[in-house]
């Protein structure tokens, strides 16, 4: 991650909002660079809008794509998931944050602020959208602060519910295979991941599982013994996927 003196003829900005950090790119026809900053806490909707708008204006962006870590429908946040937990996954939700985010039209708020085309989608949906898989039914398990899930069936991304709060051996999936669990005991985290993959594969009847996200780099295929084939997929990303969503919407 580098601090660059980018030119002002930027055509788009793509952001991946996480509960731990926010990554973004400013893209023009010749290059794309990525920057990262810790996610502000607590993160209210207006805080995120201001954060994004400031950076989009600074580079004269003409369009904007945002991958969001929670349930999103038509650009509106239904549940902000771990963003409502100021101290991170496994801690108490803030009722104030949950109320502020519920049914918040983030896409419209950003469009109103910037007057440019905006697309907001779930982050795991964006990761799945970045895939080039055209055959079969593919599950994408996105490992970061929590656990995101995306599904591709015959080359099409399928809208599915948020699985992060499902219970697995007495813990939510976010708690079982999120960053806090990995940091506490990496071997136990890998064992939990095997079980979570089998659980999700059964729930969604998939042919193959792709493990992606920031913590995928900590894994090798031989680390996992599961009922379905698993690949560690470092070629998919929320930034790439949200860019595809953005270009297809224009």
mmCIF file of C-alpha atoms in Angstrom:
data_model
loop_
_atom_site.group_PDB
_atom_site.id
_atom_site.type_symbol
_atom_site.label_atom_id
_atom_site.label_comp_id
_atom_site.label_asym_id
_atom_site.label_seq_id
_atom_site.Cartn_x
_atom_site.Cartn_y
_atom_site.Cartn_z
ATOM 1 C CA UNK A 1 0.000 0.000 0.000
ATOM 2 C CA UNK A 2 1.597 3.251 -1.085
ATOM 3 C CA UNK A 3 0.743 6.905 -0.944
ATOM 4 C CA UNK A 4 0.653 8.131 -4.525
ATOM 5 C CA UNK A 5 0.340 11.412 -6.359
ATOM 6 C CA UNK A 6 -2.438 10.240 -8.644
ATOM 7 C CA UNK A 7 -3.568 12.263 -11.647
ATOM 8 C CA UNK A 8 -6.916 14.013 -11.539
ATOM 9 C CA UNK A 9 -8.459 12.308 -14.603
ATOM 10 C CA UNK A 10 -9.870 9.456 -12.536
ATOM 11 C CA UNK A 11 -12.878 7.634 -13.974
ATOM 12 C CA UNK A 12 -14.073 5.622 -10.961
ATOM 13 C CA UNK A 13 -13.541 4.764 -7.333
ATOM 14 C CA UNK A 14 -14.255 1.350 -5.840
ATOM 15 C CA UNK A 15 -14.393 0.722 -2.087
ATOM 16 C CA UNK A 16 -14.443 -2.385 0.072
ATOM 17 C CA UNK A 17 -15.811 -1.431 3.487
ATOM 18 C CA UNK A 18 -14.807 -3.819 6.261
ATOM 19 C CA UNK A 19 -15.357 -3.882 9.993
ATOM 20 C CA UNK A 20 -11.577 -3.614 10.470
ATOM 21 C CA UNK A 21 -10.392 -1.582 7.483
ATOM 22 C CA UNK A 22 -11.622 0.200 4.384
ATOM 23 C CA UNK A 23 -9.827 -0.409 1.087
ATOM 24 C CA UNK A 24 -10.308 1.699 -2.000
ATOM 25 C CA UNK A 25 -8.941 2.220 -5.483
ATOM 26 C CA UNK A 26 -8.967 5.138 -7.849
ATOM 27 C CA UNK A 27 -8.900 3.715 -11.364
ATOM 28 C CA UNK A 28 -8.108 5.323 -14.702
ATOM 29 C CA UNK A 29 -7.450 3.631 -18.063
ATOM 30 C CA UNK A 30 -3.748 3.009 -17.338
ATOM 31 C CA UNK A 31 -3.433 1.957 -13.668
ATOM 32 C CA UNK A 32 -5.160 1.008 -10.453
ATOM 33 C CA UNK A 33 -3.725 1.416 -6.960
ATOM 34 C CA UNK A 34 -5.140 0.390 -3.605
ATOM 35 C CA UNK A 35 -5.152 2.242 -0.329
ATOM 36 C CA UNK A 36 -6.298 1.147 3.110
ATOM 37 C CA UNK A 37 -7.317 2.849 6.325
ATOM 38 C CA UNK A 38 -8.656 1.557 9.621
ATOM 39 C CA UNK A 39 -12.427 1.677 9.803
ATOM 40 C CA UNK A 40 -13.575 4.544 12.047
ATOM 41 C CA UNK A 41 -15.356 3.408 15.219
ATOM 42 C CA UNK A 42 -18.145 3.811 15.846
ATOM 43 C CA UNK A 43 -19.089 3.947 12.153
ATOM 44 C CA UNK A 44 -22.395 5.737 11.631
ATOM 45 C CA UNK A 45 -23.899 6.108 8.146
ATOM 46 C CA UNK A 46 -23.072 9.800 7.940
ATOM 47 C CA UNK A 47 -19.475 9.077 8.981
ATOM 48 C CA UNK A 48 -19.069 6.578 6.141
ATOM 49 C CA UNK A 49 -20.722 8.876 3.613
ATOM 50 C CA UNK A 50 -18.379 11.712 4.595
ATOM 51 C CA UNK A 51 -15.351 9.381 4.453
ATOM 52 C CA UNK A 52 -16.221 8.188 0.950
ATOM 53 C CA UNK A 53 -17.359 11.548 -0.421
ATOM 54 C CA UNK A 54 -14.162 13.283 0.680
ATOM 55 C CA UNK A 55 -12.001 10.795 -1.205
ATOM 56 C CA UNK A 56 -14.214 10.667 -4.286
ATOM 57 C CA UNK A 57 -14.211 14.460 -4.594
ATOM 58 C CA UNK A 58 -10.451 14.679 -4.104
ATOM 59 C CA UNK A 59 -9.929 12.632 -7.284
ATOM 60 C CA UNK A 60 -12.830 13.966 -9.363
ATOM 61 C CA UNK A 61 -14.438 10.534 -9.550
ATOM 62 C CA UNK A 62 -17.155 10.112 -12.150
ATOM 63 C CA UNK A 63 -18.636 6.895 -10.685
ATOM 64 C CA UNK A 64 -18.490 4.964 -7.435
ATOM 65 C CA UNK A 65 -18.868 1.325 -6.366
ATOM 66 C CA UNK A 66 -19.077 0.215 -2.734
ATOM 67 C CA UNK A 67 -18.868 -3.297 -1.273
ATOM 68 C CA UNK A 68 -20.573 -3.279 2.132
ATOM 69 C CA UNK A 69 -20.146 -5.855 4.959
ATOM 70 C CA UNK A 70 -23.787 -6.567 5.684
ATOM 71 C CA UNK A 71 -27.133 -7.334 4.102
ATOM 72 C CA UNK A 72 -27.892 -4.945 1.239
ATOM 73 C CA UNK A 73 -30.956 -4.823 -1.009
ATOM 74 C CA UNK A 74 -31.065 -2.460 -3.974
ATOM 75 C CA UNK A 75 -28.454 -0.228 -2.371
ATOM 76 C CA UNK A 76 -30.240 -0.081 1.001
ATOM 77 C CA UNK A 77 -28.636 -1.527 4.133
ATOM 78 C CA UNK A 78 -30.911 -4.026 5.848
ATOM 79 C CA UNK A 79 -28.436 -5.132 8.525
ATOM 80 C CA UNK A 80 -24.959 -3.664 9.052
ATOM 81 C CA UNK A 81 -23.793 -6.829 10.829
ATOM 82 C CA UNK A 82 -20.390 -6.323 12.494
ATOM 83 C CA UNK A 83 -20.444 -2.577 11.915
ATOM 84 C CA UNK A 84 -23.039 -2.426 14.692
ATOM 85 C CA UNK A 85 -20.512 -3.979 17.120
ATOM 86 C CA UNK A 86 -18.186 -1.089 18.065
ATOM 87 C CA UNK A 87 -15.699 -3.429 19.747
ATOM 88 C CA UNK A 88 -15.696 -6.041 16.971
ATOM 89 C CA UNK A 89 -17.293 -9.462 16.284
ATOM 90 C CA UNK A 90 -18.402 -11.322 19.388
ATOM 91 C CA UNK A 91 -19.042 -8.115 21.315
ATOM 92 C CA UNK A 92 -22.385 -6.516 22.008
ATOM 93 C CA UNK A 93 -24.289 -4.753 19.264
ATOM 94 C CA UNK A 94 -24.959 -1.066 19.725
ATOM 95 C CA UNK A 95 -28.708 -0.458 19.538
ATOM 96 C CA UNK A 96 -28.004 3.095 18.406
ATOM 97 C CA UNK A 97 -25.792 1.931 15.539
ATOM 98 C CA UNK A 98 -28.219 -0.804 14.544
ATOM 99 C CA UNK A 99 -31.084 1.690 14.365
ATOM 100 C CA UNK A 100 -29.011 4.171 12.388
ATOM 101 C CA UNK A 101 -28.048 1.590 9.750
ATOM 102 C CA UNK A 102 -31.322 -0.326 9.416
ATOM 103 C CA UNK A 103 -33.003 0.541 6.091
ATOM 104 C CA UNK A 104 -30.422 3.237 5.403
ATOM 105 C CA UNK A 105 -30.264 3.901 1.638
ATOM 106 C CA UNK A 106 -26.496 4.189 1.346
ATOM 107 C CA UNK A 107 -26.553 4.167 -2.441
ATOM 108 C CA UNK A 108 -28.984 7.091 -2.605
ATOM 109 C CA UNK A 109 -27.166 9.013 0.134
ATOM 110 C CA UNK A 110 -23.874 8.798 -1.781
ATOM 111 C CA UNK A 111 -25.539 9.688 -5.067
ATOM 112 C CA UNK A 112 -27.191 12.709 -3.456
ATOM 113 C CA UNK A 113 -23.876 13.802 -1.947
ATOM 114 C CA UNK A 114 -21.775 13.345 -5.090
ATOM 115 C CA UNK A 115 -24.225 13.508 -8.036
ATOM 116 C CA UNK A 116 -22.488 10.608 -9.791
ATOM 117 C CA UNK A 117 -23.574 7.018 -10.553
ATOM 118 C CA UNK A 118 -23.267 4.843 -7.425
ATOM 119 C CA UNK A 119 -23.645 1.105 -6.823
ATOM 120 C CA UNK A 120 -23.699 -0.441 -3.315
ATOM 121 C CA UNK A 121 -23.711 -4.238 -2.905
ATOM 122 C CA UNK A 122 -22.903 -6.800 -0.217
ATOM 123 C CA UNK A 123 -19.168 -7.532 -0.018
ATOM 124 C CA UNK A 124 -19.475 -11.305 -0.400
ATOM 125 C CA UNK A 125 -21.792 -10.766 -3.377
ATOM 126 C CA UNK A 126 -19.074 -8.546 -4.874
ATOM 127 C CA UNK A 127 -16.434 -11.251 -4.339
ATOM 128 C CA UNK A 128 -18.659 -13.811 -6.064
ATOM 129 C CA UNK A 129 -19.301 -11.336 -8.881
ATOM 130 C CA UNK A 130 -15.559 -11.065 -9.484
ATOM 131 C CA UNK A 131 -15.385 -14.774 -10.306
ATOM 132 C CA UNK A 132 -15.053 -16.067 -13.865
ATOM 133 C CA UNK A 133 -16.653 -19.437 -13.043
ATOM 134 C CA UNK A 134 -19.281 -20.244 -15.679
ATOM 135 C CA UNK A 135 -20.235 -23.859 -14.900
ATOM 136 C CA UNK A 136 -21.525 -25.564 -11.782
ATOM 137 C CA UNK A 137 -22.543 -24.210 -8.407
ATOM 138 C CA UNK A 138 -19.769 -22.402 -6.515
ATOM 139 C CA UNK A 139 -19.739 -21.213 -2.908
ATOM 140 C CA UNK A 140 -17.486 -18.312 -1.920
ATOM 141 C CA UNK A 141 -16.487 -18.127 1.741
ATOM 142 C CA UNK A 142 -14.926 -14.732 2.422
ATOM 143 C CA UNK A 143 -12.709 -14.649 5.519
ATOM 144 C CA UNK A 144 -11.910 -11.368 7.217
ATOM 145 C CA UNK A 145 -13.144 -9.721 10.386
ATOM 146 C CA UNK A 146 -16.165 -12.012 10.057
ATOM 147 C CA UNK A 147 -17.395 -14.524 7.490
ATOM 148 C CA UNK A 148 -19.135 -13.568 4.245
ATOM 149 C CA UNK A 149 -20.871 -15.980 1.874
ATOM 150 C CA UNK A 150 -21.517 -15.630 -1.858
ATOM 151 C CA UNK A 151 -22.964 -18.058 -4.408
ATOM 152 C CA UNK A 152 -22.477 -18.423 -8.182
ATOM 153 C CA UNK A 153 -24.690 -20.820 -10.142
ATOM 154 C CA UNK A 154 -23.868 -21.413 -13.827
ATOM 155 C CA UNK A 155 -22.039 -18.097 -14.046
ATOM 156 C CA UNK A 156 -24.751 -16.048 -12.339
ATOM 157 C CA UNK A 157 -24.488 -14.609 -8.841
ATOM 158 C CA UNK A 158 -27.399 -15.796 -6.703
ATOM 159 C CA UNK A 159 -28.773 -13.522 -3.988
ATOM 160 C CA UNK A 160 -28.678 -15.342 -0.654
ATOM 161 C CA UNK A 161 -29.273 -14.434 2.964
ATOM 162 C CA UNK A 162 -26.544 -13.360 5.378
ATOM 163 C CA UNK A 163 -25.199 -16.439 7.169
ATOM 164 C CA UNK A 164 -22.904 -14.563 9.577
ATOM 165 C CA UNK A 165 -25.206 -14.903 12.577
ATOM 166 C CA UNK A 166 -26.018 -18.599 12.020
ATOM 167 C CA UNK A 167 -24.976 -20.685 15.010
ATOM 168 C CA UNK A 168 -22.189 -23.238 14.621
ATOM 169 C CA UNK A 169 -21.146 -25.242 17.700
ATOM 170 C CA UNK A 170 -22.564 -22.560 19.979
ATOM 171 C CA UNK A 171 -21.005 -19.594 18.168
ATOM 172 C CA UNK A 172 -22.025 -17.522 15.172
ATOM 173 C CA UNK A 173 -20.125 -18.142 11.944
ATOM 174 C CA UNK A 174 -18.507 -14.724 12.353
ATOM 175 C CA UNK A 175 -17.265 -15.758 15.800
ATOM 176 C CA UNK A 176 -16.208 -19.247 14.699
ATOM 177 C CA UNK A 177 -14.087 -18.326 11.668
ATOM 178 C CA UNK A 178 -13.573 -14.561 11.922
ATOM 179 C CA UNK A 179 -10.274 -12.843 12.650
ATOM 180 C CA UNK A 180 -10.667 -12.939 16.435
ATOM 181 C CA UNK A 181 -10.955 -16.749 16.382
ATOM 182 C CA UNK A 182 -7.918 -17.061 14.098
ATOM 183 C CA UNK A 183 -5.851 -14.767 16.273
ATOM 184 C CA UNK A 184 -6.777 -16.746 19.403
ATOM 185 C CA UNK A 185 -6.032 -20.243 18.094
ATOM 186 C CA UNK A 186 -5.181 -20.715 14.415
ATOM 187 C CA UNK A 187 -5.331 -24.510 14.464
ATOM 188 C CA UNK A 188 -8.776 -24.486 16.054
ATOM 189 C CA UNK A 189 -9.804 -21.802 13.546
ATOM 190 C CA UNK A 190 -8.871 -24.108 10.660
ATOM 191 C CA UNK A 191 -10.841 -26.958 12.211
ATOM 192 C CA UNK A 192 -13.858 -24.694 12.656
ATOM 193 C CA UNK A 193 -13.496 -23.565 9.041
ATOM 194 C CA UNK A 194 -13.706 -27.170 7.863
ATOM 195 C CA UNK A 195 -16.993 -27.585 9.722
ATOM 196 C CA UNK A 196 -18.375 -24.263 8.507
ATOM 197 C CA UNK A 197 -17.537 -25.129 4.899
ATOM 198 C CA UNK A 198 -19.322 -28.481 5.202
ATOM 199 C CA UNK A 199 -22.318 -26.792 6.838
ATOM 200 C CA UNK A 200 -22.614 -24.117 4.131
ATOM 201 C CA UNK A 201 -21.975 -26.582 1.304
ATOM 202 C CA UNK A 202 -24.825 -28.700 2.590
ATOM 203 C CA UNK A 203 -27.149 -25.736 3.046
ATOM 204 C CA UNK A 204 -26.520 -24.440 -0.484
ATOM 205 C CA UNK A 205 -25.846 -27.721 -2.354
ATOM 206 C CA UNK A 206 -22.637 -26.627 -4.077
ATOM 207 C CA UNK A 207 -20.098 -28.395 -6.272
ATOM 208 C CA UNK A 208 -17.031 -26.450 -5.144
ATOM 209 C CA UNK A 209 -15.998 -24.002 -2.420
ATOM 210 C CA UNK A 210 -13.706 -21.025 -2.957
ATOM 211 C CA UNK A 211 -12.076 -19.561 0.142
ATOM 212 C CA UNK A 212 -11.276 -15.886 -0.385
ATOM 213 C CA UNK A 213 -10.746 -12.680 1.577
ATOM 214 C CA UNK A 214 -7.867 -11.337 3.632
ATOM 215 C CA UNK A 215 -7.360 -14.483 5.717
ATOM 216 C CA UNK A 216 -7.339 -16.830 2.713
ATOM 217 C CA UNK A 217 -3.628 -16.043 2.412
ATOM 218 C CA UNK A 218 -3.095 -17.920 5.677
ATOM 219 C CA UNK A 219 -4.371 -21.180 4.196
ATOM 220 C CA UNK A 220 -3.195 -23.922 1.845
ATOM 221 C CA UNK A 221 -5.491 -26.524 0.261
ATOM 222 C CA UNK A 222 -3.897 -29.334 2.317
ATOM 223 C CA UNK A 223 -4.944 -27.491 5.514
ATOM 224 C CA UNK A 224 -8.597 -28.420 4.997
ATOM 225 C CA UNK A 225 -10.392 -31.776 4.870
ATOM 226 C CA UNK A 226 -13.970 -31.248 3.703
ATOM 227 C CA UNK A 227 -16.832 -33.051 1.977
ATOM 228 C CA UNK A 228 -16.528 -30.894 -1.158
ATOM 229 C CA UNK A 229 -13.525 -29.701 -3.211
ATOM 230 C CA UNK A 230 -11.984 -26.494 -1.852
ATOM 231 C CA UNK A 231 -9.736 -24.007 -3.625
ATOM 232 C CA UNK A 232 -7.923 -21.077 -2.028
ATOM 233 C CA UNK A 233 -8.923 -18.377 -4.494
ATOM 234 C CA UNK A 234 -6.692 -15.305 -4.460
ATOM 235 C CA UNK A 235 -7.934 -14.064 -7.854
ATOM 236 C CA UNK A 236 -11.326 -12.866 -6.632
ATOM 237 C CA UNK A 237 -11.867 -9.663 -4.670
ATOM 238 C CA UNK A 238 -14.644 -7.354 -3.594
ATOM 239 C CA UNK A 239 -12.964 -4.424 -5.362
ATOM 240 C CA UNK A 240 -12.889 -6.248 -8.676
ATOM 241 C CA UNK A 241 -16.464 -7.456 -8.225
ATOM 242 C CA UNK A 242 -17.923 -4.090 -7.320
ATOM 243 C CA UNK A 243 -16.172 -2.592 -10.352
ATOM 244 C CA UNK A 244 -17.976 -5.143 -12.524
ATOM 245 C CA UNK A 245 -21.293 -4.274 -10.870
ATOM 246 C CA UNK A 246 -20.627 -0.612 -11.516
ATOM 247 C CA UNK A 247 -19.693 -0.989 -15.185
ATOM 248 C CA UNK A 248 -22.687 -3.241 -15.854
ATOM 249 C CA UNK A 249 -25.086 -0.755 -14.288
ATOM 250 C CA UNK A 250 -23.903 2.146 -16.486
#
